[in-house]
PDB file of C-alpha atoms in Angstrom:
ATOM      1  CA  MET A   5     -17.932-100.830 -69.208  1.00 49.00           C
ATOM      2  CA  GLU A   6     -19.275 -97.486 -70.271  1.00 57.00           C
ATOM      3  CA  ARG A   7     -22.767 -97.834 -71.650  1.00 66.00           C
ATOM      4  CA  SER A   8     -23.133 -96.271 -75.198  1.00 79.00           C
ATOM      5  CA  SER A   9     -26.867 -95.269 -75.895  1.00 89.00           C
ATOM      6  CA  PRO A  10     -27.865 -96.668 -79.356  1.00 95.00           C
ATOM      7  CA  LEU A  11     -29.450 -94.486 -82.095  1.00 97.00           C
ATOM      8  CA  ILE A  12     -33.235 -95.189 -82.023  1.00 98.00           C
ATOM      9  CA  GLN A  13     -35.280 -95.286 -85.370  1.00 98.00           C
ATOM     10  CA  LEU A  14     -39.115 -95.714 -85.588  1.00 98.00           C
ATOM     11  CA  VAL A  15     -40.258 -97.793 -88.413  1.00 99.00           C
ATOM     12  CA  ASP A  16     -43.924 -96.945 -88.738  1.00 98.00           C
ATOM     13  CA  THR A  17     -44.638 -96.043 -92.432  1.00 98.00           C
ATOM     14  CA  THR A  18     -44.073 -97.729 -95.808  1.00 95.00           C
ATOM     15  CA  ASN A  19     -41.315 -95.266 -96.556  1.00 96.00           C
ATOM     16  CA  THR A  20     -39.447 -96.054 -93.229  1.00 97.00           C
ATOM     17  CA  LEU A  21     -39.875 -99.538 -93.881  1.00 96.00           C
ATOM     18  CA  PHE A  22     -38.453 -99.394 -97.348  1.00 94.00           C
ATOM     19  CA  SER A  23     -35.443 -97.453 -95.806  1.00 93.00           C
ATOM     20  CA  LEU A  24     -34.820-100.350 -93.377  1.00 94.00           C
ATOM     21  CA  LEU A  25     -35.272-103.069 -95.878  1.00 92.00           C
ATOM     22  CA  SER A  26     -32.797-101.269 -98.347  1.00 88.00           C
ATOM     23  CA  PHE A  27     -30.148-101.285 -95.396  1.00 84.00           C
ATOM     24  CA  LEU A  28     -31.060-104.810 -94.393  1.00 87.00           C
ATOM     25  CA  SER A  29     -30.733-106.317 -97.856  1.00 82.00           C
ATOM     26  CA  ASN A  30     -27.068-105.496 -97.942  1.00 77.00           C
ATOM     27  CA  ILE A  31     -26.259-107.768 -94.605  1.00 78.00           C
ATOM     28  CA  GLN A  32     -24.217-110.548 -95.665  1.00 62.00           C
ATOM     29  CA  ASP A  33     -25.072-114.019 -94.291  1.00 59.00           C
ATOM     30  CA  ASN A  34     -23.421-114.231 -90.996  1.00 55.00           C
ATOM     31  CA  PRO A  35     -23.761-117.632 -89.549  1.00 52.00           C
ATOM     32  CA  THR A  36     -20.489-117.198 -87.436  1.00 58.00           C
ATOM     33  CA  PRO A  37     -21.400-117.680 -83.656  1.00 62.00           C
ATOM     34  CA  THR A  38     -18.880-115.387 -82.427  1.00 70.00           C
ATOM     35  CA  CYS A  39     -20.178-112.210 -83.877  1.00 81.00           C
ATOM     36  CA  PRO A  40     -24.160-111.884 -84.387  1.00 91.00           C
ATOM     37  CA  GLN A  41     -25.132-108.789 -85.662  1.00 92.00           C
ATOM     38  CA  ILE A  42     -28.941-108.827 -85.049  1.00 95.00           C
ATOM     39  CA  TYR A  43     -30.926-109.113 -81.521  1.00 98.00           C
ATOM     40  CA  ILE A  44     -34.491-108.918 -81.327  1.00 99.00           C
ATOM     41  CA  ALA A  45     -37.512-108.669 -78.942  1.00 98.00           C
ATOM     42  CA  LEU A  46     -41.298-108.484 -79.285  1.00 98.00           C
ATOM     43  CA  GLU A  47     -43.796-106.465 -77.221  1.00 96.00           C
ATOM     44  CA  GLY A  48     -47.545-106.436 -77.328  1.00 92.00           C
ATOM     45  CA  ASN A  49     -50.532-107.897 -75.402  1.00 87.00           C
ATOM     46  CA  ASN A  50     -48.997-111.143 -74.272  1.00 80.00           C
ATOM     47  CA  PRO A  51     -46.907-111.741 -77.500  1.00 81.00           C
ATOM     48  CA  CYS A  52     -47.643-115.429 -78.146  1.00 84.00           C
ATOM     49  CA  GLY A  53     -49.944-117.392 -80.216  1.00 80.00           C
ATOM     50  CA  TYR A  54     -52.873-116.253 -77.923  1.00 81.00           C
ATOM     51  CA  GLY A  55     -51.864-112.517 -78.146  1.00 88.00           C
ATOM     52  CA  THR A  56     -50.640-109.881 -80.360  1.00 94.00           C
ATOM     53  CA  ILE A  57     -47.484-108.283 -81.357  1.00 97.00           C
ATOM     54  CA  SER A  58     -47.543-104.491 -81.420  1.00 97.00           C
ATOM     55  CA  LEU A  59     -43.837-103.742 -81.710  1.00 98.00           C
ATOM     56  CA  PHE A  60     -40.796-105.512 -83.085  1.00 99.00           C
ATOM     57  CA  THR A  61     -37.557-104.405 -81.767  1.00 99.00           C
ATOM     58  CA  LEU A  62     -34.349-104.955 -83.662  1.00 98.00           C
ATOM     59  CA  LEU A  63     -30.903-104.011 -82.623  1.00 97.00           C
ATOM     60  CA  PHE A  64     -28.323-103.991 -85.291  1.00 94.00           C
ATOM     61  CA  THR A  65     -24.838-103.770 -83.753  1.00 93.00           C
ATOM     62  CA  PRO A  66     -22.508-102.639 -86.309  1.00 90.00           C
ATOM     63  CA  SER A  67     -24.276 -99.229 -86.235  1.00 92.00           C
ATOM     64  CA  ASN A  68     -25.516 -99.545 -82.725  1.00 94.00           C
ATOM     65  CA  THR A  69     -29.127 -98.806 -83.819  1.00 96.00           C
ATOM     66  CA  VAL A  70     -32.343 -99.971 -82.442  1.00 98.00           C
ATOM     67  CA  TYR A  71     -35.359 -99.962 -84.908  1.00 98.00           C
ATOM     68  CA  LEU A  72     -38.648-100.051 -83.355  1.00 99.00           C
ATOM     69  CA  ILE A  73     -41.099-101.569 -86.023  1.00 99.00           C
ATOM     70  CA  ASP A  74     -44.578-100.781 -85.515  1.00 99.00           C
ATOM     71  CA  VAL A  75     -46.475-103.974 -86.168  1.00 99.00           C
ATOM     72  CA  HIS A  76     -49.603-102.545 -84.718  1.00 98.00           C
ATOM     73  CA  ARG A  77     -49.750-100.032 -87.544  1.00 98.00           C
ATOM     74  CA  LEU A  78     -48.082-101.832 -90.468  1.00 98.00           C
ATOM     75  CA  GLY A  79     -49.516-105.242 -89.867  1.00 98.00           C
ATOM     76  CA  LEU A  80     -48.508-108.360 -91.924  1.00 98.00           C
ATOM     77  CA  SER A  81     -46.542-105.865 -94.155  1.00 98.00           C
ATOM     78  CA  ALA A  82     -44.130-105.287 -91.633  1.00 98.00           C
ATOM     79  CA  PHE A  83     -42.740-108.682 -92.281  1.00 98.00           C
ATOM     80  CA  THR A  84     -43.699-109.396 -95.969  1.00 98.00           C
ATOM     81  CA  THR A  85     -42.696-106.058 -97.379  1.00 97.00           C
ATOM     82  CA  THR A  86     -39.671-106.118 -99.913  1.00 94.00           C
ATOM     83  CA  PHE A  87     -37.769-103.254-101.446  1.00 86.00           C
ATOM     84  CA  GLU A  88     -37.525-102.849-105.269  1.00 82.00           C
ATOM     85  CA  ASP A  89     -36.402-105.925-106.819  1.00 82.00           C
ATOM     86  CA  LYS A  90     -34.618-107.449-103.815  1.00 83.00           C
ATOM     87  CA  PRO A  91     -36.312-110.276-102.071  1.00 88.00           C
ATOM     88  CA  THR A  92     -35.249-109.426 -98.693  1.00 91.00           C
ATOM     89  CA  SER A  93     -38.008-108.862 -96.082  1.00 96.00           C
ATOM     90  CA  LEU A  94     -38.036-109.151 -92.360  1.00 97.00           C
ATOM     91  CA  LYS A  95     -39.764-112.652 -92.674  1.00 98.00           C
ATOM     92  CA  THR A  96     -36.803-113.851 -94.978  1.00 96.00           C
ATOM     93  CA  ILE A  97     -34.334-112.588 -92.477  1.00 95.00           C
ATOM     94  CA  LEU A  98     -35.985-114.298 -89.539  1.00 98.00           C
ATOM     95  CA  GLU A  99     -36.441-117.413 -91.462  1.00 98.00           C
ATOM     96  CA  SER A 100     -32.650-117.598 -92.668  1.00 95.00           C
ATOM     97  CA  PRO A 101     -30.538-120.151 -91.005  1.00 94.00           C
ATOM     98  CA  SER A 102     -27.455-118.391 -92.340  1.00 91.00           C
ATOM     99  CA  ILE A 103     -28.124-114.973 -90.748  1.00 92.00           C
ATOM    100  CA  HIS A 104     -27.399-115.171 -86.987  1.00 94.00           C
ATOM    101  CA  LYS A 105     -29.915-113.691 -84.669  1.00 96.00           C
ATOM    102  CA  VAL A 106     -30.297-113.449 -80.938  1.00 98.00           C
ATOM    103  CA  ILE A 107     -33.142-113.505 -78.646  1.00 98.00           C
ATOM    104  CA  PHE A 108     -33.754-114.130 -75.080  1.00 98.00           C
ATOM    105  CA  ASP A 109     -36.254-116.857 -74.553  1.00 97.00           C
ATOM    106  CA  ALA A 110     -37.362-117.745 -77.898  1.00 98.00           C
ATOM    107  CA  SER A 111     -40.291-119.899 -77.092  1.00 96.00           C
ATOM    108  CA  ASN A 112     -43.134-117.282 -76.962  1.00 95.00           C
ATOM    109  CA  PRO A 113     -41.836-115.098 -79.698  1.00 97.00           C
ATOM    110  CA  SER A 114     -41.513-118.094 -81.962  1.00 97.00           C
ATOM    111  CA  ASP A 115     -45.161-118.994 -81.016  1.00 96.00           C
ATOM    112  CA  ALA A 116     -46.433-115.436 -81.826  1.00 97.00           C
ATOM    113  CA  LEU A 117     -44.525-115.194 -85.016  1.00 98.00           C
ATOM    114  CA  PHE A 118     -45.639-118.513 -86.382  1.00 97.00           C
ATOM    115  CA  SER A 119     -49.204-118.352 -85.177  1.00 95.00           C
ATOM    116  CA  LEU A 120     -49.970-114.777 -86.219  1.00 96.00           C
ATOM    117  CA  PHE A 121     -47.690-114.101 -89.215  1.00 97.00           C
ATOM    118  CA  ASN A 122     -46.707-117.695 -90.374  1.00 97.00           C
ATOM    119  CA  ILE A 123     -42.841-117.041 -89.664  1.00 98.00           C
ATOM    120  CA  THR A 124     -40.693-120.066 -88.781  1.00 98.00           C
ATOM    121  CA  LEU A 125     -37.695-118.781 -86.806  1.00 98.00           C
ATOM    122  CA  ALA A 126     -34.139-120.080 -87.802  1.00 97.00           C
ATOM    123  CA  GLY A 127     -30.626-119.058 -87.216  1.00 96.00           C
ATOM    124  CA  ILE A 128     -31.419-118.139 -83.619  1.00 97.00           C
ATOM    125  CA  SER A 129     -29.330-118.158 -80.560  1.00 97.00           C
ATOM    126  CA  ASP A 130     -31.494-118.173 -77.282  1.00 98.00           C
ATOM    127  CA  LEU A 131     -29.484-116.201 -74.646  1.00 98.00           C
ATOM    128  CA  GLN A 132     -31.668-117.662 -71.807  1.00 98.00           C
ATOM    129  CA  LEU A 133     -30.389-121.165 -72.771  1.00 98.00           C
ATOM    130  CA  MET A 134     -26.695-119.994 -73.310  1.00 98.00           C
ATOM    131  CA  GLU A 135     -26.759-118.492 -69.604  1.00 98.00           C
ATOM    132  CA  ASN A 136     -28.199-121.741 -68.366  1.00 97.00           C
ATOM    133  CA  ALA A 137     -25.659-123.857 -70.088  1.00 96.00           C
ATOM    134  CA  SER A 138     -22.760-121.675 -69.261  1.00 97.00           C
ATOM    135  CA  ARG A 139     -23.594-121.903 -65.538  1.00 94.00           C
ATOM    136  CA  THR A 140     -21.253-123.979 -63.174  1.00 89.00           C
ATOM    137  CA  GLY A 141     -23.936-124.706 -60.538  1.00 86.00           C
ATOM    138  CA  SER A 142     -27.420-126.204 -60.969  1.00 89.00           C
ATOM    139  CA  LYS A 143     -28.967-125.836 -64.385  1.00 92.00           C
ATOM    140  CA  ARG A 144     -32.509-126.844 -63.131  1.00 91.00           C
ATOM    141  CA  ALA A 145     -34.006-123.323 -63.486  1.00 94.00           C
ATOM    142  CA  VAL A 146     -33.708-120.777 -66.100  1.00 96.00           C
ATOM    143  CA  LEU A 147     -33.373-117.054 -65.163  1.00 97.00           C
ATOM    144  CA  ARG A 148     -35.004-113.922 -66.262  1.00 96.00           C
ATOM    145  CA  LEU A 149     -33.318-111.346 -68.295  1.00 97.00           C
ATOM    146  CA  SER A 150     -33.328-108.965 -65.147  1.00 96.00           C
ATOM    147  CA  LYS A 151     -31.303-111.821 -63.153  1.00 97.00           C
ATOM    148  CA  CYS A 152     -28.777-112.219 -66.124  1.00 98.00           C
ATOM    149  CA  ILE A 153     -28.224-108.425 -66.136  1.00 97.00           C
ATOM    150  CA  ASP A 154     -27.694-108.514 -62.419  1.00 96.00           C
ATOM    151  CA  HIS A 155     -25.167-111.476 -62.601  1.00 95.00           C
ATOM    152  CA  ASP A 156     -23.319-111.267 -65.736  1.00 97.00           C
ATOM    153  CA  SER A 157     -23.649-107.795 -67.509  1.00 97.00           C
ATOM    154  CA  PRO A 158     -20.250-105.845 -67.700  1.00 95.00           C
ATOM    155  CA  LEU A 159     -22.137-102.803 -66.787  1.00 94.00           C
ATOM    156  CA  SER A 160     -21.453-100.880 -63.528  1.00 94.00           C
ATOM    157  CA  TYR A 161     -23.758-100.921 -60.559  1.00 94.00           C
ATOM    158  CA  ALA A 162     -25.240 -97.520 -61.468  1.00 95.00           C
ATOM    159  CA  GLU A 163     -25.791 -98.524 -65.012  1.00 94.00           C
ATOM    160  CA  LYS A 164     -27.670-101.573 -64.009  1.00 96.00           C
ATOM    161  CA  LEU A 165     -29.737 -99.390 -61.641  1.00 95.00           C
ATOM    162  CA  GLU A 166     -30.578 -97.162 -64.307  1.00 94.00           C
ATOM    163  CA  TRP A 167     -31.668 -99.898 -66.547  1.00 95.00           C
ATOM    164  CA  LYS A 168     -33.703-101.415 -63.975  1.00 95.00           C
ATOM    165  CA  ILE A 169     -35.513 -97.891 -63.138  1.00 95.00           C
ATOM    166  CA  GLN A 170     -36.375 -97.431 -66.911  1.00 94.00           C
ATOM    167  CA  LYS A 171     -38.019-100.965 -66.971  1.00 92.00           C
ATOM    168  CA  ALA A 172     -39.835-100.221 -63.987  1.00 92.00           C
ATOM    169  CA  ARG A 173     -41.312 -96.879 -64.815  1.00 92.00           C
ATOM    170  CA  ALA A 174     -42.724 -98.580 -68.201  1.00 92.00           C
ATOM    171  CA  SER A 175     -43.965-101.563 -66.387  1.00 87.00           C
ATOM    172  CA  LEU A 176     -46.435 -99.217 -64.307  1.00 88.00           C
ATOM    173  CA  LEU A 177     -47.824 -98.328 -67.711  1.00 90.00           C
ATOM    174  CA  PHE A 178     -49.099-101.959 -68.582  1.00 84.00           C
ATOM    175  CA  ASP A 179     -49.403-103.711 -65.145  1.00 76.00           C
ATOM    176  CA  PRO A 180     -52.838-105.119 -64.693  1.00 71.00           C
ATOM    177  CA  SER A 181     -52.573-105.084 -61.124  1.00 68.00           C
ATOM    178  CA  LYS A 182     -52.148-101.212 -61.287  1.00 66.00           C
ATOM    179  CA  GLY A 183     -55.368-100.941 -63.150  1.00 63.00           C
ATOM    180  CA  VAL A 184     -53.644-100.619 -66.639  1.00 64.00           C
ATOM    181  CA  ARG A 185     -52.998-103.039 -69.592  1.00 75.00           C
ATOM    182  CA  TYR A 186     -50.862-103.855 -72.527  1.00 78.00           C
ATOM    183  CA  GLN A 187     -52.965-101.634 -74.716  1.00 88.00           C
ATOM    184  CA  VAL A 188     -50.461 -98.924 -74.060  1.00 93.00           C
ATOM    185  CA  PHE A 189     -48.003-100.669 -76.649  1.00 95.00           C
ATOM    186  CA  ASN A 190     -50.634 -99.669 -79.172  1.00 95.00           C
ATOM    187  CA  GLU A 191     -51.251 -95.998 -78.103  1.00 95.00           C
ATOM    188  CA  ARG A 192     -49.695 -93.537 -80.601  1.00 96.00           C
ATOM    189  CA  PRO A 193     -47.463 -91.538 -80.352  1.00 97.00           C
ATOM    190  CA  LEU A 194     -45.478 -94.006 -78.276  1.00 97.00           C
ATOM    191  CA  LYS A 195     -44.862 -92.947 -74.906  1.00 96.00           C
ATOM    192  CA  GLN A 196     -41.211 -92.390 -74.041  1.00 96.00           C
ATOM    193  CA  GLU A 197     -41.390 -94.805 -71.202  1.00 96.00           C
ATOM    194  CA  ILE A 198     -42.310 -97.613 -73.888  1.00 96.00           C
ATOM    195  CA  ILE A 199     -39.601 -96.620 -76.296  1.00 97.00           C
ATOM    196  CA  ASN A 200     -37.107 -96.824 -73.470  1.00 96.00           C
ATOM    197  CA  TYR A 201     -38.732-100.213 -72.304  1.00 96.00           C
ATOM    198  CA  CYS A 202     -38.297-101.654 -75.772  1.00 97.00           C
ATOM    199  CA  VAL A 203     -34.739-100.279 -76.344  1.00 97.00           C
ATOM    200  CA  GLY A 204     -33.710-101.895 -73.006  1.00 96.00           C
ATOM    201  CA  ASN A 205     -34.948-105.356 -73.897  1.00 96.00           C
ATOM    202  CA  VAL A 206     -32.332-105.596 -76.625  1.00 98.00           C
ATOM    203  CA  GLU A 207     -29.509-102.946 -76.098  1.00 96.00           C
ATOM    204  CA  LEU A 208     -27.692-105.000 -73.351  1.00 96.00           C
ATOM    205  CA  LEU A 209     -28.133-108.473 -75.263  1.00 97.00           C
ATOM    206  CA  SER A 210     -24.895-108.260 -77.139  1.00 96.00           C
ATOM    207  CA  ALA A 211     -22.663-107.875 -74.078  1.00 96.00           C
ATOM    208  CA  LEU A 212     -24.449-110.822 -72.488  1.00 98.00           C
ATOM    209  CA  TYR A 213     -23.785-112.842 -75.624  1.00 98.00           C
ATOM    210  CA  ALA A 214     -20.173-112.280 -75.444  1.00 96.00           C
ATOM    211  CA  VAL A 215     -20.094-113.314 -71.824  1.00 97.00           C
ATOM    212  CA  TYR A 216     -21.999-116.556 -72.310  1.00 98.00           C
ATOM    213  CA  HIS A 217     -20.355-117.448 -75.512  1.00 97.00           C
ATOM    214  CA  GLU A 218     -16.741-117.143 -73.944  1.00 96.00           C
ATOM    215  CA  LYS A 219     -17.827-119.502 -71.046  1.00 96.00           C
ATOM    216  CA  LEU A 220     -19.464-122.154 -73.276  1.00 96.00           C
ATOM    217  CA  THR A 221     -17.391-125.190 -74.450  1.00 94.00           C
ATOM    218  CA  GLU A 222     -17.908-126.496 -78.046  1.00 94.00           C
ATOM    219  CA  HIS A 223     -19.845-129.427 -76.310  1.00 92.00           C
ATOM    220  CA  TRP A 224     -22.261-127.126 -74.614  1.00 94.00           C
ATOM    221  CA  ARG A 225     -22.704-124.731 -77.567  1.00 95.00           C
ATOM    222  CA  ARG A 226     -23.867-127.762 -79.566  1.00 95.00           C
ATOM    223  CA  ARG A 227     -26.307-128.587 -76.658  1.00 94.00           C
ATOM    224  CA  VAL A 228     -27.614-125.230 -76.695  1.00 96.00           C
ATOM    225  CA  GLU A 229     -28.142-125.145 -80.478  1.00 96.00           C
ATOM    226  CA  ARG A 230     -30.156-128.322 -80.105  1.00 95.00           C
ATOM    227  CA  ALA A 231     -32.162-127.083 -77.259  1.00 96.00           C
ATOM    228  CA  THR A 232     -32.859-123.944 -78.996  1.00 97.00           C
ATOM    229  CA  ALA A 233     -34.145-125.730 -82.371  1.00 96.00           C
ATOM    230  CA  ARG A 234     -36.255-127.687 -79.837  1.00 95.00           C
ATOM    231  CA  ARG A 235     -37.882-124.907 -78.236  1.00 96.00           C
ATOM    232  CA  ILE A 236     -38.734-123.297 -81.465  1.00 97.00           C
ATOM    233  CA  ARG A 237     -40.098-126.556 -82.948  1.00 96.00           C
ATOM    234  CA  GLN A 238     -42.105-127.228 -79.637  1.00 94.00           C
ATOM    235  CA  SER A 239     -43.487-123.704 -79.808  1.00 95.00           C
ATOM    236  CA  ARG A 240     -45.237-124.256 -83.163  1.00 94.00           C
ATOM    237  CA  HIS A 241     -47.043-127.426 -81.893  1.00 92.00           C
ATOM    238  CA  LYS A 242     -50.831-126.990 -81.485  1.00 89.00           C
ATOM    239  CA  ASN A 243     -50.531-128.005 -78.039  1.00 89.00           C
ATOM    240  CA  TYR A 244     -47.760-125.622 -77.007  1.00 91.00           C
ATOM    241  CA  ASN A 245     -48.817-123.740 -73.603  1.00 90.00           C
ATOM    242  CA  PRO A 246     -47.089-120.318 -73.540  1.00 88.00           C
ATOM    243  CA  TYR A 247     -47.885-120.097 -69.776  1.00 85.00           C
ATOM    244  CA  SER A 248     -46.711-123.508 -68.621  1.00 89.00           C
ATOM    245  CA  ARG A 249     -44.805-123.736 -65.330  1.00 87.00           C
ATOM    246  CA  SER A 250     -42.348-126.108 -67.134  1.00 87.00           C
ATOM    247  CA  LYS A 251     -41.000-123.110 -69.196  1.00 88.00           C
ATOM    248  CA  GLY A 252     -39.060-122.109 -66.000  1.00 91.00           C
ATOM    249  CA  LEU A 253     -36.999-125.349 -65.922  1.00 91.00           C
ATOM    250  CA  GLY A 254     -33.891-125.922 -67.927  1.00 91.00           C
ATOM    251  CA  PRO A 255     -33.903-128.304 -70.856  1.00 91.00           C
ATOM    252  CA  TRP A 256     -30.935-130.671 -70.015  1.00 84.00           C
ATOM    253  CA  ARG A 257     -31.915-134.118 -69.985  1.00 60.00           C
ATOM    254  CA  ASN A 258     -30.038-135.586 -67.002  1.00 54.00           C
ATOM    255  CA  GLU A 259     -31.758-133.020 -64.842  1.00 51.00           C
ATOM    256  CA  LEU A 260     -35.286-133.776 -66.308  1.00 53.00           C
ATOM    257  CA  THR A 261     -34.620-137.495 -65.753  1.00 53.00           C
ATOM    258  CA  GLU A 262     -33.815-136.711 -62.155  1.00 54.00           C
ATOM    259  CA  LEU A 263     -37.140-134.731 -61.754  1.00 51.00           C
ATOM    260  CA  TYR A 264     -39.014-137.479 -63.265  1.00 51.00           C
ATOM    261  CA  ARG A 265     -37.465-140.313 -61.048  1.00 57.00           C
ATOM    262  CA  ARG A 266     -38.089-138.288 -57.886  1.00 60.00           C
ATOM    263  CA  HIS A 267     -41.544-136.846 -58.796  1.00 56.00           C
ATOM    264  CA  GLY A 268     -43.005-139.480 -61.238  1.00 53.00           C
ATOM    265  CA  SER A 269     -46.393-138.656 -59.990  1.00 43.00           C
ATOM    266  CA  ASP A 270     -46.354-135.117 -60.695  1.00 43.00           C
ATOM    267  CA  ASP A 271     -48.361-134.515 -63.982  1.00 52.00           C
ATOM    268  CA  ASP A 272     -46.428-131.356 -64.797  1.00 53.00           C
ATOM    269  CA  VAL A 273     -43.103-133.082 -64.665  1.00 49.00           C
ATOM    270  CA  ASN A 274     -44.292-135.971 -66.583  1.00 46.00           C
ATOM    271  CA  ASP A 275     -45.660-133.562 -69.242  1.00 54.00           C
ATOM    272  CA  LEU A 276     -42.390-131.795 -69.304  1.00 48.00           C
ATOM    273  CA  PHE A 277     -40.259-135.008 -69.775  1.00 43.00           C
ATOM    274  CA  ASP A 278     -42.673-136.000 -72.628  1.00 45.00           C
ATOM    275  CA  ARG A 279     -42.285-132.617 -74.159  1.00 48.00           C
ATOM    276  CA  TRP A 280     -38.491-132.949 -74.004  1.00 43.00           C
ATOM    277  CA  GLU A 281     -38.535-136.277 -75.876  1.00 38.00           C
ATOM    278  CA  ARG A 282     -40.454-135.020 -78.751  1.00 41.00           C
TER     279      ARG A 282
END
């Protein structure tokens, strides 16, 4: 598969936001699971309910365009602004159950959007859960995006290596162990490494979605839908812990039940089982 670089648009002023909203307001409701058009990711200082969102990245596949929406600069208006007499905003798109959107691991982004901007995600497919459900082996643990790219992306080895290098270069700018922090996402103008990092978090998702959707049976698609809704619902709970070790486990009941049976004295597993049942 030859990699086609997307067009990159920075949305950091009212006018550029108006331009994006004018375009998005013409998107038809698209609940069809086979052809989602919107892929999203968040970046910032630990983007969850306890952190901040600096950049909201949106890939629109029909035009192969990545929009870098500057939440640090635009604030709440990034999500609530509408264009002229049309009611469309980023908030209404994110909350629409009939506009299909894809994200990798919805939990912490959902927590951040709800806690910081009162946005309740709907119409979401969680790629991390799709991978887990489509697997033929053990479904006990979920994978990171990098592992999914390694195992399942149709990119060539050289293209995967290029993607990893771009990610590694950017991570050096916000790795606390290197003496730097996530504040780099708030520095303007944006460093090219950060732009590449944000684009890299969404540009390969559509190909992964196609791989996993093809592998899933209808039964497992329904289970993924329910598990995604449960993830989003739990992320809005006041006791949600974005750093819980249980986030590394798959959501399927038969495996959680087995963990509970074998490790009933483990508080973490007990808590995980309880949270699954909610």
